[in-house]
């Protein structure tokens, strides 16, 4: 089985052109940006050597046209396309790619992460360099000091309202 693996050019957490899983497996990956003509690239590869499957990581960064192009790969070339990514950003807004994947995908599988309280962690908090949550600013920040944690909706709201993680982890005593 030959699988073409793509990941977003924007994501450099694991070094360029590599998709890694949390259990330590990794695979080389082609990079896509908003200009990448995915259907053409896949057709070219398929003509060279048959492609059995396409995997797109960080699919929230796909454009509407690219999601359409991937649906053409499924419908016209009969190649299954699996996309993996985030539903919403740190403001609770849909990513563009995710919006159209949610609308047009044949099958949706929700991978569950758990908030520290045990509820489903469906929201993403962005933390600044001091670890304070905030919900303003650009959807994508490259090379900043912010980090992200997954929390449930209730604790997302509390963290944004309070501007701290106290509601999630309890108040930290000063060391
Ligand atoms: Zn929670």
mmCIF file of C-alpha atoms and ligand atoms in Angstrom:
data_model
loop_
_atom_site.group_PDB
_atom_site.id
_atom_site.type_symbol
_atom_site.label_atom_id
_atom_site.label_comp_id
_atom_site.label_asym_id
_atom_site.label_seq_id
_atom_site.Cartn_x
_atom_site.Cartn_y
_atom_site.Cartn_z
ATOM 1 C CA UNK A 1 0.000 0.000 0.000
ATOM 2 C CA UNK A 2 1.417 3.362 -1.000
ATOM 3 C CA UNK A 3 0.256 6.285 1.135
ATOM 4 C CA UNK A 4 1.024 9.907 0.310
ATOM 5 C CA UNK A 5 1.469 11.900 3.502
ATOM 6 C CA UNK A 6 1.059 15.667 3.660
ATOM 7 C CA UNK A 7 1.490 18.156 6.453
ATOM 8 C CA UNK A 8 1.175 21.938 6.648
ATOM 9 C CA UNK A 9 4.247 23.991 5.834
ATOM 10 C CA UNK A 10 3.364 26.117 8.835
ATOM 11 C CA UNK A 11 3.977 23.378 11.363
ATOM 12 C CA UNK A 12 7.649 23.048 12.269
ATOM 13 C CA UNK A 13 7.233 21.281 15.594
ATOM 14 C CA UNK A 14 8.781 18.096 14.258
ATOM 15 C CA UNK A 15 11.026 19.536 11.584
ATOM 16 C CA UNK A 16 10.029 20.066 7.998
ATOM 17 C CA UNK A 17 8.274 17.332 6.117
ATOM 18 C CA UNK A 18 7.620 14.833 8.840
ATOM 19 C CA UNK A 19 4.445 13.630 10.553
ATOM 20 C CA UNK A 20 4.905 12.170 14.041
ATOM 21 C CA UNK A 21 2.498 10.378 16.312
ATOM 22 C CA UNK A 22 2.519 10.487 20.080
ATOM 23 C CA UNK A 23 3.461 6.834 20.255
ATOM 24 C CA UNK A 24 6.691 7.634 18.437
ATOM 25 C CA UNK A 25 5.996 6.568 14.871
ATOM 26 C CA UNK A 26 6.886 9.023 12.158
ATOM 27 C CA UNK A 27 6.709 9.278 8.412
ATOM 28 C CA UNK A 28 8.228 11.647 5.874
ATOM 29 C CA UNK A 29 5.640 14.056 4.537
ATOM 30 C CA UNK A 30 5.198 16.407 1.614
ATOM 31 C CA UNK A 31 4.384 19.973 2.635
ATOM 32 C CA UNK A 32 1.329 21.927 1.579
ATOM 33 C CA UNK A 33 0.623 25.631 1.742
ATOM 34 C CA UNK A 34 -2.385 27.600 0.508
ATOM 35 C CA UNK A 35 -1.063 27.493 -3.082
ATOM 36 C CA UNK A 36 -0.426 23.744 -3.301
ATOM 37 C CA UNK A 37 -2.476 22.070 -6.044
ATOM 38 C CA UNK A 38 -3.124 18.875 -4.150
ATOM 39 C CA UNK A 39 -5.269 17.151 -6.781
ATOM 40 C CA UNK A 40 -2.664 17.776 -9.491
ATOM 41 C CA UNK A 41 0.217 16.592 -7.326
ATOM 42 C CA UNK A 42 -1.653 13.451 -6.308
ATOM 43 C CA UNK A 43 -2.614 12.726 -9.922
ATOM 44 C CA UNK A 44 1.034 13.100 -10.992
ATOM 45 C CA UNK A 45 2.224 10.752 -8.251
ATOM 46 C CA UNK A 46 -0.560 8.296 -9.028
ATOM 47 C CA UNK A 47 0.471 8.211 -12.710
ATOM 48 C CA UNK A 48 4.078 7.521 -11.696
ATOM 49 C CA UNK A 49 3.197 4.775 -9.214
ATOM 50 C CA UNK A 50 -0.295 3.890 -7.933
ATOM 51 C CA UNK A 51 -1.349 5.720 -4.759
ATOM 52 C CA UNK A 52 -3.646 3.764 -2.437
ATOM 53 C CA UNK A 53 -4.329 6.374 0.201
ATOM 54 C CA UNK A 54 -3.652 10.035 1.039
ATOM 55 C CA UNK A 55 -3.153 11.258 4.608
ATOM 56 C CA UNK A 56 -3.266 14.989 5.387
ATOM 57 C CA UNK A 57 -2.098 16.097 8.823
ATOM 58 C CA UNK A 58 -2.827 19.611 10.177
ATOM 59 C CA UNK A 59 -5.772 19.701 7.778
ATOM 60 C CA UNK A 60 -7.260 22.720 9.550
ATOM 61 C CA UNK A 61 -4.874 24.776 7.382
ATOM 62 C CA UNK A 62 -6.363 23.576 4.078
ATOM 63 C CA UNK A 63 -8.238 26.155 2.030
ATOM 64 C CA UNK A 64 -11.806 25.669 0.877
ATOM 65 C CA UNK A 65 -10.536 24.988 -2.677
ATOM 66 C CA UNK A 66 -8.099 22.383 -1.394
ATOM 67 C CA UNK A 67 -10.813 20.534 0.508
ATOM 68 C CA UNK A 68 -12.858 20.552 -2.706
ATOM 69 C CA UNK A 69 -9.801 19.272 -4.636
ATOM 70 C CA UNK A 70 -9.342 16.445 -2.130
ATOM 71 C CA UNK A 71 -12.994 15.494 -2.508
ATOM 72 C CA UNK A 72 -12.324 15.292 -6.273
ATOM 73 C CA UNK A 73 -9.464 12.884 -5.541
ATOM 74 C CA UNK A 74 -11.938 10.679 -3.684
ATOM 75 C CA UNK A 75 -14.767 10.989 -6.210
ATOM 76 C CA UNK A 76 -12.843 10.978 -9.497
ATOM 77 C CA UNK A 77 -9.714 8.965 -8.722
ATOM 78 C CA UNK A 78 -11.230 6.615 -6.165
ATOM 79 C CA UNK A 79 -8.378 7.198 -3.708
ATOM 80 C CA UNK A 80 -9.367 7.491 -0.043
ATOM 81 C CA UNK A 81 -8.226 10.703 1.684
ATOM 82 C CA UNK A 82 -7.865 10.860 5.463
ATOM 83 C CA UNK A 83 -7.516 14.254 7.094
ATOM 84 C CA UNK A 84 -6.408 14.830 10.661
ATOM 85 C CA UNK A 85 -6.495 18.157 12.457
ATOM 86 C CA UNK A 86 -8.158 20.549 14.847
ATOM 87 C CA UNK A 87 -11.789 21.618 14.685
ATOM 88 C CA UNK A 88 -11.497 25.025 16.341
ATOM 89 C CA UNK A 89 -8.821 27.586 17.159
ATOM 90 C CA UNK A 90 -8.044 29.120 20.572
ATOM 91 C CA UNK A 91 -10.972 31.544 20.150
ATOM 92 C CA UNK A 92 -13.403 28.687 19.674
ATOM 93 C CA UNK A 93 -13.812 29.565 15.972
ATOM 94 C CA UNK A 94 -13.698 26.954 13.215
ATOM 95 C CA UNK A 95 -10.535 26.752 11.163
ATOM 96 C CA UNK A 96 -11.248 27.277 7.440
ATOM 97 C CA UNK A 97 -10.107 23.800 6.438
ATOM 98 C CA UNK A 98 -12.085 22.197 9.227
ATOM 99 C CA UNK A 99 -15.225 24.116 8.284
ATOM 100 C CA UNK A 100 -15.355 22.524 4.824
ATOM 101 C CA UNK A 101 -14.152 19.127 5.972
ATOM 102 C CA UNK A 102 -16.964 19.050 8.544
ATOM 103 C CA UNK A 103 -19.363 20.055 5.783
ATOM 104 C CA UNK A 104 -18.229 17.647 3.046
ATOM 105 C CA UNK A 105 -16.455 14.665 4.608
ATOM 106 C CA UNK A 106 -18.022 11.224 4.199
ATOM 107 C CA UNK A 107 -17.108 10.230 7.701
ATOM 108 C CA UNK A 108 -16.167 12.154 10.845
ATOM 109 C CA UNK A 109 -14.273 10.540 13.684
ATOM 110 C CA UNK A 110 -13.781 12.559 16.819
ATOM 111 C CA UNK A 111 -10.586 11.725 18.677
ATOM 112 C CA UNK A 112 -11.231 12.372 22.328
ATOM 113 C CA UNK A 113 -8.828 14.095 24.626
ATOM 114 C CA UNK A 114 -9.768 14.674 28.220
ATOM 115 C CA UNK A 115 -9.645 17.844 30.313
ATOM 116 C CA UNK A 116 -8.059 17.456 33.741
ATOM 117 C CA UNK A 117 -11.616 17.416 35.186
ATOM 118 C CA UNK A 118 -12.499 14.330 33.151
ATOM 119 C CA UNK A 119 -14.824 16.002 30.653
ATOM 120 C CA UNK A 120 -14.206 15.853 26.927
ATOM 121 C CA UNK A 121 -11.550 18.415 25.951
ATOM 122 C CA UNK A 122 -13.042 19.973 22.839
ATOM 123 C CA UNK A 123 -11.539 23.457 23.181
ATOM 124 C CA UNK A 124 -8.016 24.783 22.785
ATOM 125 C CA UNK A 125 -6.586 27.471 25.082
ATOM 126 C CA UNK A 126 -3.702 29.620 23.907
ATOM 127 C CA UNK A 127 -1.285 30.562 26.690
ATOM 128 C CA UNK A 128 1.148 33.458 26.549
ATOM 129 C CA UNK A 129 4.805 33.214 27.620
ATOM 130 C CA UNK A 130 3.748 33.580 31.282
ATOM 131 C CA UNK A 131 1.168 30.812 30.988
ATOM 132 C CA UNK A 132 -1.884 33.103 30.990
ATOM 133 C CA UNK A 133 -4.738 32.200 28.640
ATOM 134 C CA UNK A 134 -5.923 34.748 26.091
ATOM 135 C CA UNK A 135 -8.406 34.683 23.242
ATOM 136 C CA UNK A 136 -7.425 37.663 21.097
ATOM 137 C CA UNK A 137 -5.117 37.903 18.130
ATOM 138 C CA UNK A 138 -4.276 36.100 14.922
ATOM 139 C CA UNK A 139 -5.504 32.561 14.340
ATOM 140 C CA UNK A 140 -2.010 31.360 13.522
ATOM 141 C CA UNK A 141 1.172 32.596 15.193
ATOM 142 C CA UNK A 142 4.497 31.361 13.907
ATOM 143 C CA UNK A 143 7.572 31.249 16.064
ATOM 144 C CA UNK A 144 5.981 32.806 19.157
ATOM 145 C CA UNK A 145 6.335 31.727 22.759
ATOM 146 C CA UNK A 146 2.718 30.760 23.176
ATOM 147 C CA UNK A 147 1.591 27.220 23.815
ATOM 148 C CA UNK A 148 -1.726 25.433 23.663
ATOM 149 C CA UNK A 149 -3.649 23.120 25.965
ATOM 150 C CA UNK A 150 -6.840 21.169 25.391
ATOM 151 C CA UNK A 151 -9.620 21.735 27.906
ATOM 152 C CA UNK A 152 -13.369 21.184 28.215
ATOM 153 C CA UNK A 153 -15.791 23.962 27.237
ATOM 154 C CA UNK A 154 -16.609 24.876 30.844
ATOM 155 C CA UNK A 155 -12.980 25.292 31.828
ATOM 156 C CA UNK A 156 -12.215 27.109 28.567
ATOM 157 C CA UNK A 157 -14.820 29.741 29.486
ATOM 158 C CA UNK A 158 -13.597 30.022 33.058
ATOM 159 C CA UNK A 159 -9.967 30.353 31.992
ATOM 160 C CA UNK A 160 -10.795 33.097 29.472
ATOM 161 C CA UNK A 161 -13.018 34.968 31.953
ATOM 162 C CA UNK A 162 -10.448 34.790 34.740
ATOM 163 C CA UNK A 163 -7.354 35.163 32.556
ATOM 164 C CA UNK A 164 -5.721 32.346 34.472
ATOM 165 C CA UNK A 165 -5.620 28.578 34.765
ATOM 166 C CA UNK A 166 -6.693 28.627 38.416
ATOM 167 C CA UNK A 167 -10.091 27.160 37.572
ATOM 168 C CA UNK A 168 -8.383 24.234 35.889
ATOM 169 C CA UNK A 169 -5.428 23.448 38.097
ATOM 170 C CA UNK A 170 -6.419 25.205 41.323
ATOM 171 C CA UNK A 171 -4.621 28.224 42.670
ATOM 172 C CA UNK A 172 -0.875 27.661 42.829
ATOM 173 C CA UNK A 173 0.799 28.580 46.091
ATOM 174 C CA UNK A 174 3.815 30.807 45.549
ATOM 175 C CA UNK A 175 6.967 28.756 45.777
HETATM 176 ZN ZN1 LIG B 1 -12.589 20.722 32.446
#
